[in-house]
mmCIF file of C-alpha atoms and ligand atoms in Angstrom:
data_model
loop_
_atom_site.group_PDB
_atom_site.id
_atom_site.type_symbol
_atom_site.label_atom_id
_atom_site.label_comp_id
_atom_site.label_asym_id
_atom_site.label_seq_id
_atom_site.Cartn_x
_atom_site.Cartn_y
_atom_site.Cartn_z
ATOM 1 C CA MET D 1 123.832 110.398 75.231
ATOM 2 C CA THR D 2 123.128 108.748 79.038
ATOM 3 C CA ALA D 3 124.174 105.338 79.196
ATOM 4 C CA LEU D 4 121.433 102.069 79.097
ATOM 5 C CA PRO D 5 121.174 100.818 82.672
ATOM 6 C CA TYR D 6 121.091 97.218 80.747
ATOM 7 C CA ASP D 7 122.754 95.304 78.169
ATOM 8 C CA SER D 8 121.418 96.529 74.879
ATOM 9 C CA ALA D 9 123.054 92.939 73.271
ATOM 10 C CA ALA D 10 120.986 91.116 76.291
ATOM 11 C CA LEU D 11 117.772 93.153 74.817
ATOM 12 C CA GLU D 12 118.665 91.996 71.395
ATOM 13 C CA ARG D 13 119.023 88.546 72.464
ATOM 14 C CA CYS D 14 116.032 87.459 74.504
ATOM 15 C CA ALA D 15 113.974 90.210 72.062
ATOM 16 C CA ARG D 16 114.847 87.495 69.540
ATOM 17 C CA GLN D 17 114.067 84.391 71.252
ATOM 18 C CA ILE D 18 111.126 86.177 72.257
ATOM 19 C CA ALA D 19 109.729 86.951 68.378
ATOM 20 C CA SER D 20 110.585 83.219 67.461
ATOM 21 C CA ALA D 21 108.332 81.790 70.408
ATOM 22 C CA GLY D 22 105.930 84.048 69.063
ATOM 23 C CA ARG D 23 106.366 82.627 65.249
ATOM 24 C CA ASP D 24 105.611 79.353 66.932
ATOM 25 C CA LEU D 25 103.178 80.087 69.724
ATOM 26 C CA ALA D 26 101.042 81.926 66.786
ATOM 27 C CA ALA D 27 101.688 79.066 64.179
ATOM 28 C CA LEU D 28 99.925 76.479 66.608
ATOM 29 C CA GLY D 29 96.979 78.591 67.308
ATOM 30 C CA TRP D 30 97.562 79.978 70.856
ATOM 31 C CA THR D 31 97.918 83.453 70.833
ATOM 32 C CA PRO D 32 94.638 84.484 68.179
ATOM 33 C CA ALA D 33 93.718 88.380 67.750
ATOM 34 C CA THR D 34 96.643 89.987 69.233
ATOM 35 C CA SER D 35 96.319 88.371 72.470
ATOM 36 C CA SER D 36 99.481 86.570 74.838
ATOM 37 C CA ASN D 37 102.437 87.966 75.517
ATOM 38 C CA PHE D 38 106.030 87.282 76.637
ATOM 39 C CA SER D 39 109.258 88.638 78.797
ATOM 40 C CA MET D 40 112.381 86.987 78.899
ATOM 41 C CA ARG D 41 114.464 88.435 82.152
ATOM 42 C CA LEU D 42 117.360 90.846 81.316
ATOM 43 C CA ASP D 43 119.327 91.034 84.673
ATOM 44 C CA ASP D 44 118.488 91.232 88.501
ATOM 45 C CA ARG D 45 116.675 94.500 87.485
ATOM 46 C CA HIS D 46 115.061 94.426 83.723
ATOM 47 C CA ALA D 47 112.950 92.347 82.130
ATOM 48 C CA ALA D 48 111.951 92.802 77.879
ATOM 49 C CA VAL D 49 108.120 92.302 77.566
ATOM 50 C CA THR D 50 106.230 92.743 74.471
ATOM 51 C CA VAL D 51 104.264 96.393 73.952
ATOM 52 C CA SER D 52 100.738 95.925 74.174
ATOM 53 C CA GLY D 53 98.702 94.779 71.296
ATOM 54 C CA ARG D 54 100.956 93.729 68.622
ATOM 55 C CA ASP D 55 100.502 90.431 66.839
ATOM 56 C CA LYS D 56 102.397 88.150 68.643
ATOM 57 C CA GLY D 57 102.799 86.143 66.141
ATOM 58 C CA ARG D 58 105.291 88.736 63.833
ATOM 59 C CA LEU D 59 106.817 89.941 66.418
ATOM 60 C CA ASP D 60 109.638 92.314 65.151
ATOM 61 C CA THR D 61 112.501 92.749 67.777
ATOM 62 C CA GLY D 62 111.548 96.323 68.092
ATOM 63 C CA ASP D 63 107.977 94.994 69.064
ATOM 64 C CA VAL D 64 109.889 94.023 72.026
ATOM 65 C CA MET D 65 110.736 96.864 74.803
ATOM 66 C CA VAL D 66 112.395 96.694 78.458
ATOM 67 C CA VAL D 67 110.679 96.901 82.077
ATOM 68 C CA ASP D 68 111.490 97.506 85.359
ATOM 69 C CA LEU D 69 111.026 94.580 87.995
ATOM 70 C CA ASP D 70 107.858 96.628 88.707
ATOM 71 C CA GLY D 71 106.233 96.872 85.302
ATOM 72 C CA ARG D 72 107.684 100.252 84.601
ATOM 73 C CA PRO D 73 109.187 101.159 80.860
ATOM 74 C CA VAL D 74 112.637 101.695 80.489
ATOM 75 C CA ALA D 75 114.231 104.260 77.994
ATOM 76 C CA THR D 76 111.215 103.758 75.944
ATOM 77 C CA ALA D 77 108.149 105.065 75.101
ATOM 78 C CA HIS D 78 106.285 102.328 74.095
ATOM 79 C CA ARG D 79 103.345 100.574 76.743
ATOM 80 C CA PRO D 80 103.830 97.277 77.446
ATOM 81 C CA SER D 81 101.656 94.397 77.739
ATOM 82 C CA ALA D 82 99.045 94.928 79.561
ATOM 83 C CA GLU D 83 99.572 91.960 82.079
ATOM 84 C CA THR D 84 102.950 93.045 82.408
ATOM 85 C CA ALA D 85 102.774 93.051 86.559
ATOM 86 C CA LEU D 86 102.011 89.363 85.989
ATOM 87 C CA HIS D 87 105.102 88.771 84.063
ATOM 88 C CA THR D 88 107.321 90.743 86.693
ATOM 89 C CA GLN D 89 105.912 89.006 89.495
ATOM 90 C CA ILE D 90 107.367 86.051 88.653
ATOM 91 C CA TYR D 91 110.793 87.586 88.158
ATOM 92 C CA ARG D 92 110.237 88.919 91.032
ATOM 93 C CA ARG D 93 108.999 85.929 93.300
ATOM 94 C CA PHE D 94 111.783 83.275 91.470
ATOM 95 C CA PRO D 95 115.026 84.148 91.257
ATOM 96 C CA THR D 96 115.705 81.486 88.871
ATOM 97 C CA ALA D 97 112.728 82.631 86.600
ATOM 98 C CA GLY D 98 113.912 83.644 83.107
ATOM 99 C CA ALA D 99 111.111 83.576 80.368
ATOM 100 C CA VAL D 100 107.469 84.042 80.888
ATOM 101 C CA LEU D 101 105.118 82.759 78.848
ATOM 102 C CA HIS D 102 101.459 84.113 78.624
ATOM 103 C CA THR D 103 98.805 82.285 75.786
ATOM 104 C CA HIS D 104 95.230 82.315 75.371
ATOM 105 C CA SER D 105 95.064 78.463 72.847
ATOM 106 C CA ARG D 106 91.002 77.311 72.766
ATOM 107 C CA VAL D 107 92.569 74.393 75.083
ATOM 108 C CA GLN D 108 93.407 77.134 77.801
ATOM 109 C CA SER D 109 90.837 78.967 77.453
ATOM 110 C CA VAL D 110 87.624 75.717 77.182
ATOM 111 C CA ALA D 111 89.747 74.657 80.438
ATOM 112 C CA SER D 112 90.523 77.760 82.625
ATOM 113 C CA ARG D 113 86.014 77.489 82.440
ATOM 114 C CA LEU D 114 85.469 74.273 82.646
ATOM 115 C CA TYR D 115 87.531 73.840 86.442
ATOM 116 C CA ALA D 116 87.481 77.309 87.548
ATOM 117 C CA GLY D 117 84.469 76.233 90.294
ATOM 118 C CA GLU D 118 87.227 73.822 91.231
ATOM 119 C CA GLY D 119 89.740 76.752 91.944
ATOM 120 C CA ARG D 120 92.950 73.792 89.896
ATOM 121 C CA VAL D 121 93.126 71.593 87.836
ATOM 122 C CA ARG D 122 94.732 68.787 89.994
ATOM 123 C CA PHE D 123 97.221 66.399 87.007
ATOM 124 C CA GLU D 124 97.912 62.922 88.756
ATOM 125 C CA GLY D 125 99.280 59.597 86.849
ATOM 126 C CA TRP D 126 100.237 60.792 82.678
ATOM 127 C CA GLU D 127 103.910 60.720 82.173
ATOM 128 C CA LEU D 128 104.148 63.654 80.595
ATOM 129 C CA GLN D 129 103.922 65.700 84.231
ATOM 130 C CA LYS D 130 107.973 64.882 84.395
ATOM 131 C CA ALA D 131 107.774 67.614 81.660
ATOM 132 C CA ILE D 132 107.471 69.873 84.495
ATOM 133 C CA ALA D 133 111.123 71.116 86.386
ATOM 134 C CA GLY D 134 111.313 68.322 89.754
ATOM 135 C CA TYR D 135 108.762 66.098 88.560
ATOM 136 C CA THR D 136 110.363 62.751 88.369
ATOM 137 C CA THR D 137 107.713 60.442 88.141
ATOM 138 C CA HIS D 138 103.914 60.105 87.014
ATOM 139 C CA GLU D 139 103.311 58.334 90.838
ATOM 140 C CA SER D 140 103.167 62.847 91.684
ATOM 141 C CA VAL D 141 100.080 65.480 91.804
ATOM 142 C CA LEU D 142 100.615 68.376 90.020
ATOM 143 C CA ASP D 143 98.135 71.102 90.558
ATOM 144 C CA LEU D 144 97.441 74.233 87.779
ATOM 145 C CA PRO D 145 95.092 76.649 89.808
ATOM 146 C CA VAL D 146 92.496 78.385 88.020
ATOM 147 C CA PHE D 147 92.464 82.356 89.364
ATOM 148 C CA PRO D 148 88.701 83.929 88.600
ATOM 149 C CA ASN D 149 89.661 86.551 85.783
ATOM 150 C CA THR D 150 89.720 90.743 86.161
ATOM 151 C CA GLN D 151 90.641 93.888 84.216
ATOM 152 C CA ALA D 152 92.276 95.050 87.892
ATOM 153 C CA MET D 153 96.301 93.406 87.663
ATOM 154 C CA ASP D 154 96.862 94.141 91.424
ATOM 155 C CA GLU D 155 94.100 91.741 91.993
ATOM 156 C CA LEU D 156 95.605 89.057 90.194
ATOM 157 C CA VAL D 157 99.458 89.707 91.985
ATOM 158 C CA GLY D 158 97.224 89.392 95.265
ATOM 159 C CA ARG D 159 96.154 85.238 94.551
ATOM 160 C CA VAL D 160 99.592 84.940 92.779
ATOM 161 C CA ASP D 161 101.183 85.817 96.029
ATOM 162 C CA ALA D 162 98.907 84.243 98.184
ATOM 163 C CA TRP D 163 98.781 80.812 96.759
ATOM 164 C CA LEU D 164 102.527 81.284 97.051
ATOM 165 C CA ASP D 165 102.762 82.607 100.178
ATOM 166 C CA ALA D 166 101.062 79.747 101.594
ATOM 167 C CA GLY D 167 104.345 77.613 100.575
ATOM 168 C CA THR D 168 101.733 75.387 97.430
ATOM 169 C CA PRO D 169 103.913 74.427 94.208
ATOM 170 C CA LEU D 170 103.321 76.543 91.683
ATOM 171 C CA TYR D 171 104.748 76.278 87.598
ATOM 172 C CA GLY D 172 101.811 77.818 86.028
ATOM 173 C CA TYR D 173 98.438 79.246 86.419
ATOM 174 C CA LEU D 174 95.180 79.767 83.855
ATOM 175 C CA ILE D 175 93.015 82.190 84.361
ATOM 176 C CA ASP D 176 89.507 81.945 84.366
ATOM 177 C CA GLY D 177 87.804 82.743 80.798
ATOM 178 C CA HIS D 178 91.147 84.021 79.759
ATOM 179 C CA GLY D 179 94.501 81.896 79.078
ATOM 180 C CA ILE D 180 97.728 80.773 80.762
ATOM 181 C CA TYR D 181 100.642 81.645 82.445
ATOM 182 C CA THR D 182 103.429 79.123 83.218
ATOM 183 C CA TRP D 183 107.397 79.921 83.289
ATOM 184 C CA GLY D 184 111.633 78.349 83.259
ATOM 185 C CA VAL D 185 114.412 79.170 84.035
ATOM 186 C CA ASP D 186 114.978 79.885 80.212
ATOM 187 C CA MET D 187 112.905 79.718 77.073
ATOM 188 C CA ALA D 188 113.421 76.449 76.282
ATOM 189 C CA GLU D 189 112.487 75.154 79.388
ATOM 190 C CA THR D 190 109.204 77.403 79.464
ATOM 191 C CA ARG D 191 108.221 76.566 76.158
ATOM 192 C CA ARG D 192 108.573 73.032 77.167
ATOM 193 C CA HIS D 193 106.157 73.822 80.124
ATOM 194 C CA LEU D 194 103.798 75.388 78.231
ATOM 195 C CA GLU D 195 103.711 72.536 75.612
ATOM 196 C CA ALA D 196 103.125 70.382 79.055
ATOM 197 C CA PHE D 197 100.332 71.677 80.315
ATOM 198 C CA GLU D 198 98.555 72.411 77.162
ATOM 199 C CA PHE D 199 99.192 68.735 76.051
ATOM 200 C CA LEU D 200 97.627 67.632 80.031
ATOM 201 C CA LEU D 201 94.547 69.379 79.923
ATOM 202 C CA ALA D 202 93.588 68.726 76.146
ATOM 203 C CA CYS D 203 93.835 65.192 78.104
ATOM 204 C CA GLU D 204 91.836 65.637 80.622
ATOM 205 C CA LEU D 205 89.212 67.992 78.618
ATOM 206 C CA ASP D 206 89.267 64.400 76.065
ATOM 207 C CA LEU D 207 88.677 62.244 79.216
ATOM 208 C CA ARG D 208 86.051 64.857 80.325
ATOM 209 C CA ARG D 209 84.350 64.202 77.239
ATOM 210 C CA LEU D 210 85.009 60.819 76.573
ATOM 211 C CA SER D 211 83.329 59.550 80.000
ATOM 212 C CA ARG D 212 79.966 61.740 80.097
HETATM 213 C C1 LIG A 301 93.077 90.667 72.821
HETATM 214 S S1 LIG A 301 93.556 90.112 74.032
HETATM 215 C C2 LIG A 301 93.275 90.810 75.336
HETATM 216 C C3 LIG A 301 94.902 91.157 75.927
HETATM 217 C C4 LIG A 301 95.206 89.566 76.435
HETATM 218 O O1 LIG A 301 94.690 89.317 77.034
HETATM 219 C C5 LIG A 301 96.641 89.602 75.770
HETATM 220 O O2 LIG A 301 97.111 88.562 76.312
HETATM 221 C C6 LIG A 301 97.596 90.521 75.034
HETATM 222 O O3 LIG A 301 97.507 92.247 75.492
HETATM 223 P P1 LIG A 301 98.334 92.676 75.337
HETATM 224 O O4 LIG A 301 99.012 94.076 75.997
HETATM 225 O O5 LIG A 301 99.754 92.033 76.219
HETATM 226 O O6 LIG A 301 98.495 92.888 73.801
HETATM 227 ZN ZN1 ZN A 302 96.457 87.610 78.094
#
């Protein structure tokens, strides 16, 4: 029997955290109809990612598999998330990233449509901007870009690369008519970022509604 190229105990620990996040996010209604995908970094060369098409609110550890950082399955016949390339890109581009969460809440989906024309949602003056790592005051500008949706993952990867190559800060992004991606050093920070973006987007949508 050949040895696995990753630590199977680490995979088990990550899979438990991913399943737990999935239960909580599904309970909030942010992962409808098998949508959404989650991952955690295993080591310098591998990530644990959800198997494609699974109900993200009922994940078991067997619903999480290993890919290399080019998105290729490792030691499994399972098919990884259709959006794996967006996860592995984050691990390649951000060496400190330890987890990536992608969800499809109504707030995220509606906001992505509303702000697609502007190409970003700009948050200014909200205390909750401080929930994003590195933000210490509400007197800051936090941009969440909105990229066009496509089934071609390499196009999306290219847009994210272009944004990063321009030197613009990036803590998450929306995909038009689709959902949000965000990440952090570990699952706890990533969940905090996701909750913060959800709250900030909901506030911006409320303001739009109320100021008509
Ligand atoms: C039914 S949702 C369509 C695909 C999607 O956007 C998603 O987040 C889930 O895809 P996966 O392959 O990761 O299950
Ligand atoms: Zn999706």
